[in-house]
Coordinates of C-alpha atoms and ligand atoms in Angstrom, one line a residue:
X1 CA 36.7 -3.2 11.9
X2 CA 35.1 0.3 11.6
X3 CA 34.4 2.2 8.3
X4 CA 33.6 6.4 7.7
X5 CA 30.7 6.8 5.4
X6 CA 29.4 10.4 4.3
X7 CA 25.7 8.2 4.3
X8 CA 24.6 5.5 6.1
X9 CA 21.2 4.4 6.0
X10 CA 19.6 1.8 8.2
X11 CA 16.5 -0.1 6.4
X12 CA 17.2 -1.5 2.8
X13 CA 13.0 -1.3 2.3
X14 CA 11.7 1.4 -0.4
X15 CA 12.6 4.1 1.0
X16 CA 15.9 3.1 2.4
X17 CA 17.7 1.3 -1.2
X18 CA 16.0 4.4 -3.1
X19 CA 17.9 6.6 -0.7
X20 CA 21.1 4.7 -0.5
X21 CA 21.0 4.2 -4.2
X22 CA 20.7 8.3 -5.3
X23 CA 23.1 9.3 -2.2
X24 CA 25.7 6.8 -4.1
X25 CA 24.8 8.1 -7.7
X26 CA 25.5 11.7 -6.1
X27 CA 29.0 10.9 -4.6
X28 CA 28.1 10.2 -1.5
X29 CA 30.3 6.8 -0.3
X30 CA 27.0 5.5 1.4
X31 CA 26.4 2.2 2.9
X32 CA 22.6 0.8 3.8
X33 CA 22.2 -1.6 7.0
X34 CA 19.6 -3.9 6.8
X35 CA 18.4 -7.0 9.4
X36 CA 15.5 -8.6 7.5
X37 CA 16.0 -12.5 7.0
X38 CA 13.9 -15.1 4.6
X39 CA 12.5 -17.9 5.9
X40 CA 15.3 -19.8 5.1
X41 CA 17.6 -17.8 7.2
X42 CA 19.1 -15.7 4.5
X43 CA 19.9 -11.9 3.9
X44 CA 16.7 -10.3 1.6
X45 CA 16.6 -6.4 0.5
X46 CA 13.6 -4.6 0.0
X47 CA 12.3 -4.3 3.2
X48 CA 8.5 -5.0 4.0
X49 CA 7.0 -4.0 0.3
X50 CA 9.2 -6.6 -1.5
X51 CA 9.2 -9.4 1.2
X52 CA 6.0 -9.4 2.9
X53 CA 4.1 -6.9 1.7
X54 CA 3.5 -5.0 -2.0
X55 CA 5.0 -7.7 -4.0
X56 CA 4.0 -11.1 -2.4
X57 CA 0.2 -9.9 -2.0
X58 CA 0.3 -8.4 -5.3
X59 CA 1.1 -12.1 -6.8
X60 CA -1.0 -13.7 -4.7
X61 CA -3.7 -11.3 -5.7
X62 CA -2.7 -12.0 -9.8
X63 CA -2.7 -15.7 -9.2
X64 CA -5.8 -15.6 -7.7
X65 CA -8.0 -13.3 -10.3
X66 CA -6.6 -15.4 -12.8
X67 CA -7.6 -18.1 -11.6
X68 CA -11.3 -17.1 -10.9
X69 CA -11.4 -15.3 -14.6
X70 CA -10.7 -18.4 -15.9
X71 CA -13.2 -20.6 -13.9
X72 CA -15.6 -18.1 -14.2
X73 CA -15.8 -15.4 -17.0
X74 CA -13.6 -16.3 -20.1
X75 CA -16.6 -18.7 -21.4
X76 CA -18.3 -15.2 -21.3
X77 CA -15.6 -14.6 -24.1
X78 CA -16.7 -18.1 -26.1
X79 CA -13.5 -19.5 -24.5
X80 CA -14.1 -22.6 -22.7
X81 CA -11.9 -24.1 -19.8
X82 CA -12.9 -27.4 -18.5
X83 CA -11.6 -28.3 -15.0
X84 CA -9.8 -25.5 -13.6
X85 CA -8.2 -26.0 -10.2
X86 CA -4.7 -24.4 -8.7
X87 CA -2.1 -25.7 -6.8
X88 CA -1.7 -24.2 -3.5
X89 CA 1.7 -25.3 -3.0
X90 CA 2.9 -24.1 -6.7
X91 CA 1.2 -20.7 -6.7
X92 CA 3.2 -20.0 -3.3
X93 CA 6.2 -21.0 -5.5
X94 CA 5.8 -18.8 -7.8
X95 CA 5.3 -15.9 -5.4
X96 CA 8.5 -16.7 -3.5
X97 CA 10.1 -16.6 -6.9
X98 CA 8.7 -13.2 -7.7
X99 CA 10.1 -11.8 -4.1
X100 CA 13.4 -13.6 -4.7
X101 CA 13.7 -11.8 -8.2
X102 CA 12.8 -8.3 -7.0
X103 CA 14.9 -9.0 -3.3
X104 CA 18.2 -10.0 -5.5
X105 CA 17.5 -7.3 -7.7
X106 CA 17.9 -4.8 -4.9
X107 CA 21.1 -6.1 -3.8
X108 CA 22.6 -6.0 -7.7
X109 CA 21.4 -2.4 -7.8
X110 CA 23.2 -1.4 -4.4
X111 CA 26.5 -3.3 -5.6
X112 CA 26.3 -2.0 -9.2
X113 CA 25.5 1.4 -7.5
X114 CA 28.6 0.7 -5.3
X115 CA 26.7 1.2 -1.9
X116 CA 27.8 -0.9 1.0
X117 CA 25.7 -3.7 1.9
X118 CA 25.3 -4.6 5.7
X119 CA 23.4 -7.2 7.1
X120 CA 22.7 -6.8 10.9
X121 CA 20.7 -4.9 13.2
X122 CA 21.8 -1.3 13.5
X123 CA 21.5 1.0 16.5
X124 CA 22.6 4.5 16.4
X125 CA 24.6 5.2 18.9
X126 CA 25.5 8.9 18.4
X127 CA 24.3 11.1 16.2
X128 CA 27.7 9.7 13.3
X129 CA 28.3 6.7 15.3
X130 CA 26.2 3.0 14.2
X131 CA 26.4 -0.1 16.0
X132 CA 26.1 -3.3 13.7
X133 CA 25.2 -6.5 15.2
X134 CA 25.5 -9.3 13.0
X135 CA 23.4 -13.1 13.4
X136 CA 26.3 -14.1 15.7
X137 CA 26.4 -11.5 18.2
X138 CA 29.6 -9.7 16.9
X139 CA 29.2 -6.3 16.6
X140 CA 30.6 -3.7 14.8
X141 CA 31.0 0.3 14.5
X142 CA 30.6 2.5 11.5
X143 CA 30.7 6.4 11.6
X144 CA 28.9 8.5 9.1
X145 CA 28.7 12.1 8.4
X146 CA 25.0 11.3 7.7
X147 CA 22.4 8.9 8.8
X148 CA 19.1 8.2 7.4
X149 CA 16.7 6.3 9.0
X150 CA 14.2 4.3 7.1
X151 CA 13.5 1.2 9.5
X152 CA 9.8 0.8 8.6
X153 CA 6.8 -0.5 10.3
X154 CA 5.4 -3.6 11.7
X155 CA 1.6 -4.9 12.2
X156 CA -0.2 -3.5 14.7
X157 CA -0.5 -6.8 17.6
X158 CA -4.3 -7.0 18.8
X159 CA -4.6 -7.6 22.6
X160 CA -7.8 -9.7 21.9
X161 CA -6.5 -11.4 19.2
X162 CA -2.6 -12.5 20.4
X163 CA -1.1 -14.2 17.4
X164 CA -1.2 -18.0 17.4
X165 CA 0.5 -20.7 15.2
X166 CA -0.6 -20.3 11.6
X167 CA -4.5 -20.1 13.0
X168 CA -4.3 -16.4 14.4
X169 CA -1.8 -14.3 11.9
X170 CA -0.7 -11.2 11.0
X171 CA -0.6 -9.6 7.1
X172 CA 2.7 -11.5 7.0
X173 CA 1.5 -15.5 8.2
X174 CA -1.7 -14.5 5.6
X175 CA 0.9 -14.4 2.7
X176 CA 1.5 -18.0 3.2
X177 CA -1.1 -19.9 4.0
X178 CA -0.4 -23.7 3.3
X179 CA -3.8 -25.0 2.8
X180 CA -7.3 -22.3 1.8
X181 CA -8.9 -22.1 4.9
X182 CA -13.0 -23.2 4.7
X183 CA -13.9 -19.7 6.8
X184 CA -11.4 -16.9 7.4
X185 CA -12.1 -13.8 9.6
X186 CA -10.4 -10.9 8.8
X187 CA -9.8 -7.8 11.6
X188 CA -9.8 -4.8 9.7
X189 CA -11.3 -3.6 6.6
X190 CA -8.1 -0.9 5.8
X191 CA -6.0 -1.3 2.6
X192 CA -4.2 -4.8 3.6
X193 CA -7.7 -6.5 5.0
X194 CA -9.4 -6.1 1.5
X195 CA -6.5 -7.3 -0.5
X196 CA -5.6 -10.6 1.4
X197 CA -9.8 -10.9 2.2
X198 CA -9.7 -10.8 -2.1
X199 CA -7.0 -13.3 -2.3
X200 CA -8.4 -15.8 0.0
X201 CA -12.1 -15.2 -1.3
X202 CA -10.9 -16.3 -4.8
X203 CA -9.4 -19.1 -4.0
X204 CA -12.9 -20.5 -2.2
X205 CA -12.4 -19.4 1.2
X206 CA -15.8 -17.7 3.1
X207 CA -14.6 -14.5 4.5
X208 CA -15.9 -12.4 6.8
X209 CA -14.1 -9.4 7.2
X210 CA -14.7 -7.6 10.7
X211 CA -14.4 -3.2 11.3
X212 CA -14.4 -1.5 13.9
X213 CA -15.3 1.7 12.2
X214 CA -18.9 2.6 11.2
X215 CA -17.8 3.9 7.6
X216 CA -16.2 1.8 4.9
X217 CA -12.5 3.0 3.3
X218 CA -13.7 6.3 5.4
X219 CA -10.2 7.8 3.6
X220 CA -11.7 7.1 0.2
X221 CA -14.1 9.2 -2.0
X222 CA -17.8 8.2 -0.8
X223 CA -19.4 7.4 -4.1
X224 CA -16.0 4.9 -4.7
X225 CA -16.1 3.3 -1.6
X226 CA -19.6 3.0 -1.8
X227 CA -19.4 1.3 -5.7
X228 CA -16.3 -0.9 -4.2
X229 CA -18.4 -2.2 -1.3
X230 CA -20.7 -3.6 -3.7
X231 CA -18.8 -4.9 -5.9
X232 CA -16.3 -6.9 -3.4
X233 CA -19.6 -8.5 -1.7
X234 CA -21.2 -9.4 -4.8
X235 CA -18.3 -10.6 -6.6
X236 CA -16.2 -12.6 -4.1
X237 CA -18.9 -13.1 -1.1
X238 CA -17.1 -11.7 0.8
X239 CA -19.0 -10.0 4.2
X240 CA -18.4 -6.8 5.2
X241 CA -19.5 -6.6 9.1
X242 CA -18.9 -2.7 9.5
X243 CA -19.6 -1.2 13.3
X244 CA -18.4 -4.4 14.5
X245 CA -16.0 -5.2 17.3
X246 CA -13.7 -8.1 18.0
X247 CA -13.6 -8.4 21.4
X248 CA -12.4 -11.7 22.1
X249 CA -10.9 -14.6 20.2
X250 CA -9.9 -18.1 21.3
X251 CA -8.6 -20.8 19.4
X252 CA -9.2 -24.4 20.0
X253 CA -7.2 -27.2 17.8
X254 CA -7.7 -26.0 14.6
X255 CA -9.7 -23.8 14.7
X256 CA -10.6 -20.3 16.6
X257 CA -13.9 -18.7 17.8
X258 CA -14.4 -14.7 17.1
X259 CA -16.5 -12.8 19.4
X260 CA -17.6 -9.3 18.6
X261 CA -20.0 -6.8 19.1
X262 CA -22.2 -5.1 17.1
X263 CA -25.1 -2.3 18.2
X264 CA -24.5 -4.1 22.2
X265 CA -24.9 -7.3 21.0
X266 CA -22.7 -10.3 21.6
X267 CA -22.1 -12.5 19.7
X268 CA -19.4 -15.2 18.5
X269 CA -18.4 -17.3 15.3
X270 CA -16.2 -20.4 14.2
X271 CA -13.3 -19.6 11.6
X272 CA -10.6 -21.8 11.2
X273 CA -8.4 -18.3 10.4
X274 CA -8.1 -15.2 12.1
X275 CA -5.9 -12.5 10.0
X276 CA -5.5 -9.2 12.4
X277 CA -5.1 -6.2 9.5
X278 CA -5.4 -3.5 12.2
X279 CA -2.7 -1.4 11.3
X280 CA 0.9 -0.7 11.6
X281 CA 3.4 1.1 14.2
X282 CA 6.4 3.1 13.5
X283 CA 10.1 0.6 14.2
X284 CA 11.1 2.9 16.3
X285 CA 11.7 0.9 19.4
X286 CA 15.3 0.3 20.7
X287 CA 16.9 1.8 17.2
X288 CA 18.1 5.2 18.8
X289 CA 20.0 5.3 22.0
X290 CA 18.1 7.7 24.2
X291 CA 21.3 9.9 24.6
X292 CA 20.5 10.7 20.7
X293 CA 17.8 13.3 21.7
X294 CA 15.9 12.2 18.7
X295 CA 12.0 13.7 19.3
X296 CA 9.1 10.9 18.5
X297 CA 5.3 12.1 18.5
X298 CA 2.9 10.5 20.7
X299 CA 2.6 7.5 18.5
X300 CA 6.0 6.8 18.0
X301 CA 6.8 8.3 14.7
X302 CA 9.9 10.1 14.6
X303 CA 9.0 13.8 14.2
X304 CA 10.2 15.5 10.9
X305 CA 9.5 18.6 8.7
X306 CA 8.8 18.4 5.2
X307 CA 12.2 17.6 4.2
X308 CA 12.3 14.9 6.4
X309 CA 14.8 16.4 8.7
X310 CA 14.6 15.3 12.5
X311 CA 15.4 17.6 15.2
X312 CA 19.1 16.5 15.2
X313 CA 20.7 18.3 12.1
X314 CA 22.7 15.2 10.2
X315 CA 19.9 12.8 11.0
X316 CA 17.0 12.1 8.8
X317 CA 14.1 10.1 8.7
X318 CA 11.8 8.6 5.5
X319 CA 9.6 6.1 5.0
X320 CA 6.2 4.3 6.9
X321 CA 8.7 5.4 10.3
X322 CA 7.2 9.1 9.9
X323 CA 4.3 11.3 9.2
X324 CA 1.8 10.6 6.1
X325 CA 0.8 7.8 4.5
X326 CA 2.3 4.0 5.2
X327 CA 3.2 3.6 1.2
X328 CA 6.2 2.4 -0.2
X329 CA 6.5 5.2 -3.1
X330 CA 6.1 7.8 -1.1
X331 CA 9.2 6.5 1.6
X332 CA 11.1 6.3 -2.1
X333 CA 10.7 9.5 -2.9
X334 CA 11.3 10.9 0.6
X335 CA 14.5 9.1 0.4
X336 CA 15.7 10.5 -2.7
X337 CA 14.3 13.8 -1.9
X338 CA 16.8 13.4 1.4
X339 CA 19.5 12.6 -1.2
X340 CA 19.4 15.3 -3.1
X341 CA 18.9 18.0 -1.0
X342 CA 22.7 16.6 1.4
X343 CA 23.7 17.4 -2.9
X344 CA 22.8 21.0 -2.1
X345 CA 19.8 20.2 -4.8
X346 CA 16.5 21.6 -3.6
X347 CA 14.5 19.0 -4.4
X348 CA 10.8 19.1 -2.7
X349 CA 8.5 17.0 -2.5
X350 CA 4.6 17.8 -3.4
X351 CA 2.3 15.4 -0.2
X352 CA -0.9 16.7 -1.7
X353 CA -0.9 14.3 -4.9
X354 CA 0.2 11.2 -3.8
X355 CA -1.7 7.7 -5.3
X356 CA -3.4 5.4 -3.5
X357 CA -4.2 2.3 -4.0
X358 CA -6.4 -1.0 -3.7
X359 CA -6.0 -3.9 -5.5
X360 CA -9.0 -5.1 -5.1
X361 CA -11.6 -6.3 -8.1
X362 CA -12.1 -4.0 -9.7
X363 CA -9.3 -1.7 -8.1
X364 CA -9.7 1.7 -6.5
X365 CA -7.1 4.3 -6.6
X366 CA -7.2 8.1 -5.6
X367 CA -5.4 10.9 -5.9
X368 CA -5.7 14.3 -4.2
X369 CA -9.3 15.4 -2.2
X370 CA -12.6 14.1 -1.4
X371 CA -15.3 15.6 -1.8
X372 CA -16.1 15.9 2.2
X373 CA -12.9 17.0 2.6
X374 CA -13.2 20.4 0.1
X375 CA -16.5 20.5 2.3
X376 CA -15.2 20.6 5.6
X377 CA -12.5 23.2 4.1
X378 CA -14.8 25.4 2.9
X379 CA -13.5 25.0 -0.6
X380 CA -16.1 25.5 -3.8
X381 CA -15.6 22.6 -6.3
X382 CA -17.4 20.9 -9.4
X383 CA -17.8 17.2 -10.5
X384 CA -17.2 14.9 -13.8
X385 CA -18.3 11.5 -13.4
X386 CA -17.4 8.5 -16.2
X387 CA -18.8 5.1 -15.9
X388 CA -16.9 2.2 -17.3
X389 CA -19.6 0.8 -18.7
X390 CA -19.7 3.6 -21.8
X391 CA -16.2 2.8 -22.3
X392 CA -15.4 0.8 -25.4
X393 CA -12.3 -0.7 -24.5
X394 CA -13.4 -2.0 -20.8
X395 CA -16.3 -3.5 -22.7
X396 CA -14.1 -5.5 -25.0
X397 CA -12.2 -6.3 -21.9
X398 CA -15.2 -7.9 -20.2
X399 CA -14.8 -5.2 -17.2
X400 CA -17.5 -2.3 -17.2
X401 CA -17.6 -2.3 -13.3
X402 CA -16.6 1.2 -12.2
X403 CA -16.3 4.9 -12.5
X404 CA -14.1 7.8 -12.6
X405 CA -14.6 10.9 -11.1
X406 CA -12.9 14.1 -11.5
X407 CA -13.0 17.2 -8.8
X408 CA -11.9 20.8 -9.7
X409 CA -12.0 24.0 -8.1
X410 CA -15.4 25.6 -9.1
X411 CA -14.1 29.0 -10.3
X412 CA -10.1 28.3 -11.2
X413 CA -11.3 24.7 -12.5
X414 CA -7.9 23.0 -11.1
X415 CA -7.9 19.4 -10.8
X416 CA -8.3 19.2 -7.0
X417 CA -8.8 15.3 -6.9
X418 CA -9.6 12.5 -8.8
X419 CA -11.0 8.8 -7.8
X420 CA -11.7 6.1 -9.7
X421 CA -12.5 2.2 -8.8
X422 CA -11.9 0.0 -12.6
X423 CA -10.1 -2.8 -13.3
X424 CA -7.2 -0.7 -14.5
X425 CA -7.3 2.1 -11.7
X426 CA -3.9 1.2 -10.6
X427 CA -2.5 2.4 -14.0
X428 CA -5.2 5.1 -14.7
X429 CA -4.3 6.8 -11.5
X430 CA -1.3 8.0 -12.9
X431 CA -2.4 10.1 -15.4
X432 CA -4.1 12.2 -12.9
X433 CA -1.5 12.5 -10.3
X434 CA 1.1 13.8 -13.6
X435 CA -2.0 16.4 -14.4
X436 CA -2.5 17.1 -11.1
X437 CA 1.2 18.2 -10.5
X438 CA 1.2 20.1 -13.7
X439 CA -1.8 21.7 -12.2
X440 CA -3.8 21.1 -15.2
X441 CA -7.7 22.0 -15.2
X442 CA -9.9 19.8 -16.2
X443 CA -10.5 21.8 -19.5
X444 CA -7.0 21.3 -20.5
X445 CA -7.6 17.6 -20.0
X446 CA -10.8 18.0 -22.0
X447 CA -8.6 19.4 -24.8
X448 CA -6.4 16.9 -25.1
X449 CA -6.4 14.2 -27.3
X450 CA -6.7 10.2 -26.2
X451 CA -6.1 7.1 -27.9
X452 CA -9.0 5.4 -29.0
X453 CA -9.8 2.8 -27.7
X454 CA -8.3 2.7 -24.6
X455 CA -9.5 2.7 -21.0
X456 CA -7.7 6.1 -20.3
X457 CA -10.2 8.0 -22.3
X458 CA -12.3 7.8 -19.6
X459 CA -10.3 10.0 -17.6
X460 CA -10.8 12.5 -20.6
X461 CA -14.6 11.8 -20.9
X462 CA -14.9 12.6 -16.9
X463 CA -13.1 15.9 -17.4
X464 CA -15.5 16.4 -20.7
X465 CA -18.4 15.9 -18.4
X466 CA -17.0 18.3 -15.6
X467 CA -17.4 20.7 -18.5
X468 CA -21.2 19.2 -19.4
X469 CA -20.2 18.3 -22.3
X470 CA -19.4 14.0 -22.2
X471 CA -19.5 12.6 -25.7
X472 CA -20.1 8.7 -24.9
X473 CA -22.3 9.5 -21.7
X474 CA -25.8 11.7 -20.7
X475 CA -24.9 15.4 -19.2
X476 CA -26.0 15.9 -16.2
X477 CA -28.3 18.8 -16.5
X478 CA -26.7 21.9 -15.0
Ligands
FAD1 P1 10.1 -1.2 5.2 O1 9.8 -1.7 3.9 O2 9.4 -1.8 6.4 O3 11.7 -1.5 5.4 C1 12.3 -1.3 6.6 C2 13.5 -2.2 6.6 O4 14.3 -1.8 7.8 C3 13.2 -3.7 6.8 O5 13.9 -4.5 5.9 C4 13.6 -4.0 8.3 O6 14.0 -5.3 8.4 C5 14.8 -3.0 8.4 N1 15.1 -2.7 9.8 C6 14.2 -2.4 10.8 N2 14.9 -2.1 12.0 C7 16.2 -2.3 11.7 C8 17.4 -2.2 12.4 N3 17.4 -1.9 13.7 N4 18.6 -2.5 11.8 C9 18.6 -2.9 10.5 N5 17.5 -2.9 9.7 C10 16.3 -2.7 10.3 N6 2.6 -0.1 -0.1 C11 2.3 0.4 -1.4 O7 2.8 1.5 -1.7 N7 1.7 -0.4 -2.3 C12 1.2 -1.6 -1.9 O8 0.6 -2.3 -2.8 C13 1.4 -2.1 -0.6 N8 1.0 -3.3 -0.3 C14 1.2 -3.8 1.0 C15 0.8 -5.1 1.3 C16 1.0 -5.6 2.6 C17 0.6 -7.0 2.9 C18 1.8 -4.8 3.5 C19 2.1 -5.4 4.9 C20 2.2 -3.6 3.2 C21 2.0 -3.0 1.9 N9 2.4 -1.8 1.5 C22 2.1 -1.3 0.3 C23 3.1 -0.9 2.5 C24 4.6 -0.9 2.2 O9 5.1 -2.2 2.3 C25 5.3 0.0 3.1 O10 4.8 1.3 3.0 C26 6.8 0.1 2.7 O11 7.4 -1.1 2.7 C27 7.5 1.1 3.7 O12 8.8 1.2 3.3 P2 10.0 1.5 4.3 O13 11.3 1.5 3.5 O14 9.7 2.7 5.1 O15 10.0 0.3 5.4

């Protein structure tokens, strides 16, 4: 059986169900093609972020600092809990249930949204011409006036570090550990290395996270990363080997030795994990027959402009598959960005104030430019700077760790960029990536008013100080 669609987008991951979701509220009859199973065998929606990546390490990662709040700081508080312990088995329960709740919540909104579901593994064909191939090897045509593709990413394999059993893993096998291993190595001190390192840590494992890389979070504001470095190690143990090379790794029963290099030394340890975080690669392989002409870059990404259009005119692309960050809100808003503009809307999109995020303890989220970058662009610019620790509300909380810092142009005072690591960051970001679209200065944030007490008048207090004039912190003399 064939079907004509005006839409149909292959990958049911963020950026595809957002897309297929706002072509269907716009008219479009739209269907979304998606091949990811559970491991039980079943259909799941939501791609990477709800299945095995956002959502799962984001419970793990609750689970986990509730667990260690409670052993460790709520007698801080005059609460005391006798015997604490957690049940391995339960807590992976309960984050299959919170992926099964978000993954069946997908598929309501594309039924209620009237989209058409397809489970399979799509390739396109022709430019309006989809090939469906189901779990039993039937396949199936659909044409569509339109296609988007939004098929994702997958981890990055290591060459001296092949995958093996549950001992060497990728981000995915780390979501589901059966028993906390005694020492876990970690490849990879990116986004998805800190996050699963934090999980694991809490939960009592050593970890020992290896990078390449000379600089820590090199894409993060220096002072942050700097504050977040210290604070991971002290907190959680966890080691941060930085300038450090896996070069070889071989596992024997359980367990598997690491060898890297550091300054042109040699040297090897015993782990009874290996989690390679290195990275991920476009899904671009075997999705579009060659005839297609679809242009990739030297790395596999499919090559768009900024309205995610590919070189073939009815065929788009969104999501981690193409240029900029690997996020899943910014693949959602490329998708309905794609939506509207096959309306005739002209919906753009504005790259320069996206958030990012690490849900580490305390968090660090970013918006907009580092200092070294306005550097390196020749670009004049001030600074505000908040600690957490003169805030009244993270004190009550228990959670001074931290700062905010704002940057603004030095003579227009536009909010160029704003960084913070706090227990909240996550949430505080947000506030500065709405400013920063409005392109507020950091006087107009000065000027406004913020509840009291919360944790977002820090983001006020920074901007105050910008201004040197902070009420609840010392000026820095001018
Ligand atoms: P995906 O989510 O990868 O979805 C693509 C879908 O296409 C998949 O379901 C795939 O099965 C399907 N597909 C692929 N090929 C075909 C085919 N031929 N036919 C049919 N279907 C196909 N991002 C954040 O913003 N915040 C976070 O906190 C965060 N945490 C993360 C934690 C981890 C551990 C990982 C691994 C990633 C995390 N990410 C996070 C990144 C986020 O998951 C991705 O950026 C996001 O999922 C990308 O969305 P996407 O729709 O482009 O692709």
């Amino acid at each position: 059986m064939s079907e004509n669609f005006d839409v149909i987008v292959i990958g049911a991951g963020p950026a595809g169900y957002v897309a297929a979701i706002r072509c269907a509220q716009l008219g479009f009859k739209t269907a979304c093609i998606d091949k990811f199973v559970d491991p039980s065998g079943s259909p799941s929606l939501g791609g990477t972020c709800a299945n095995v990546g956002c959502i799962p390490s984001k419970a793990l990662l609750e689970v986990s600092h509730n667990y260690t709040n409670t052993k460790n700081d709520l007698s801080k508080q005059g609460i005391d809990v006798y015997g604490v312990k957690f049940d391995l088995k339960k807590v992976m329960s309960y984050k299959d249930s919170v992926v099964k709740k978000l993954t069946s919540g997908v598929a309501m909104l594309l039924k209620a949204n009237n989209v058409t579901s397809i489970h399979g593994t799509a390739k396109l064909l022709t430019n309006q011409s989809v090939e469906v191939t189901d779990n039993k090897n039937n396949k199936t045509n659909y044409q569509a006036k339109n296609v988007i593709l939004a098929i994702g990413s997958t981890p990055i394999e290591c060459k001296d570090a092949k995958y093996h059993k549950d001992i060497i893993v990728d981000s995915t096998g780390a979501l589901s550990f059966n028993e906390v291993p005694k020492r876990l190595a970690i490849m990879g001190a990116g986004v998805i290395g800190l996050e699963l390192g934090s999980v694991w840590a809490r939960f009592g494992s050593e970890v020992v996270i290896f990078e390449a890389m000379d600089e820590f979070l090199p894409m993060a504001d220096k002072d942050i990363a700097k504050d977040l470095k210290k604070n991971i190690e002290k907190n959680t143990g966890i080691k941060i080997e930085l300038g450090t090379k896996v070069t070889n790794s071989t596992t024997t029963g359980n367990s598997v030795k690491v060898t890297y290099e550091k300054d042109g030394e040699i040297s090897d340890q015993e782990f009874d994990k290996l989690i390679v975080a290195i990275g991920r690669i476009p899904n671009t392989n075997n999705v579009v027959d060659p005839s297609v002409g679809l242009k990739l870059d030297t790395r596999g990404f499919v090559e768009v402009d900024k309205y995610c259009a590919t070189n073939i005119p009815n065929i788009y692309a969104i999501g981690d598959m193409v240029r900029g960050p690997m996020l899943a809100h910014k693949g959602s808003e490329e998708g309905v960005m794609v939506a509207e503009r096959l309306a005739g809307k002209k919906t753009e999109l504005n790259y320069d104030t996206i958030p990012n995020v690490v849900y580490t303890s305390p968090e660090v989220a970013w918006v907009g430019k580092t200092e070294d970058e306005l550097k390196k662009e020749g670009i004049p610019y001030k600074t505000g700077s908040f600690p957490m620790i003169a805030n009244g509300r993270s004190l009550a909380h228990n959670d001074v760790r931290g700062l905010i810092k704002i940057i603004a142009h030095e003579q227009t005072d536009t909010i160029l960029g704003v960084h913070i690591s706090a227990a909240d960051a996550s949430e505080l970001i947000a506030q500065a990536v709405i400013s920063m679209n409005f392109t507020a200065s950091s006087e107009d944030i000065g000027l406004i008013m913020f509840a009291h007490p919360s944790v977002s008048e820090t983001f006020h207090e920074a901007a105050l100080a910008l201004q040197g004039h902070a009420i609840h912190t010392v000026n820095r003399k001018k």
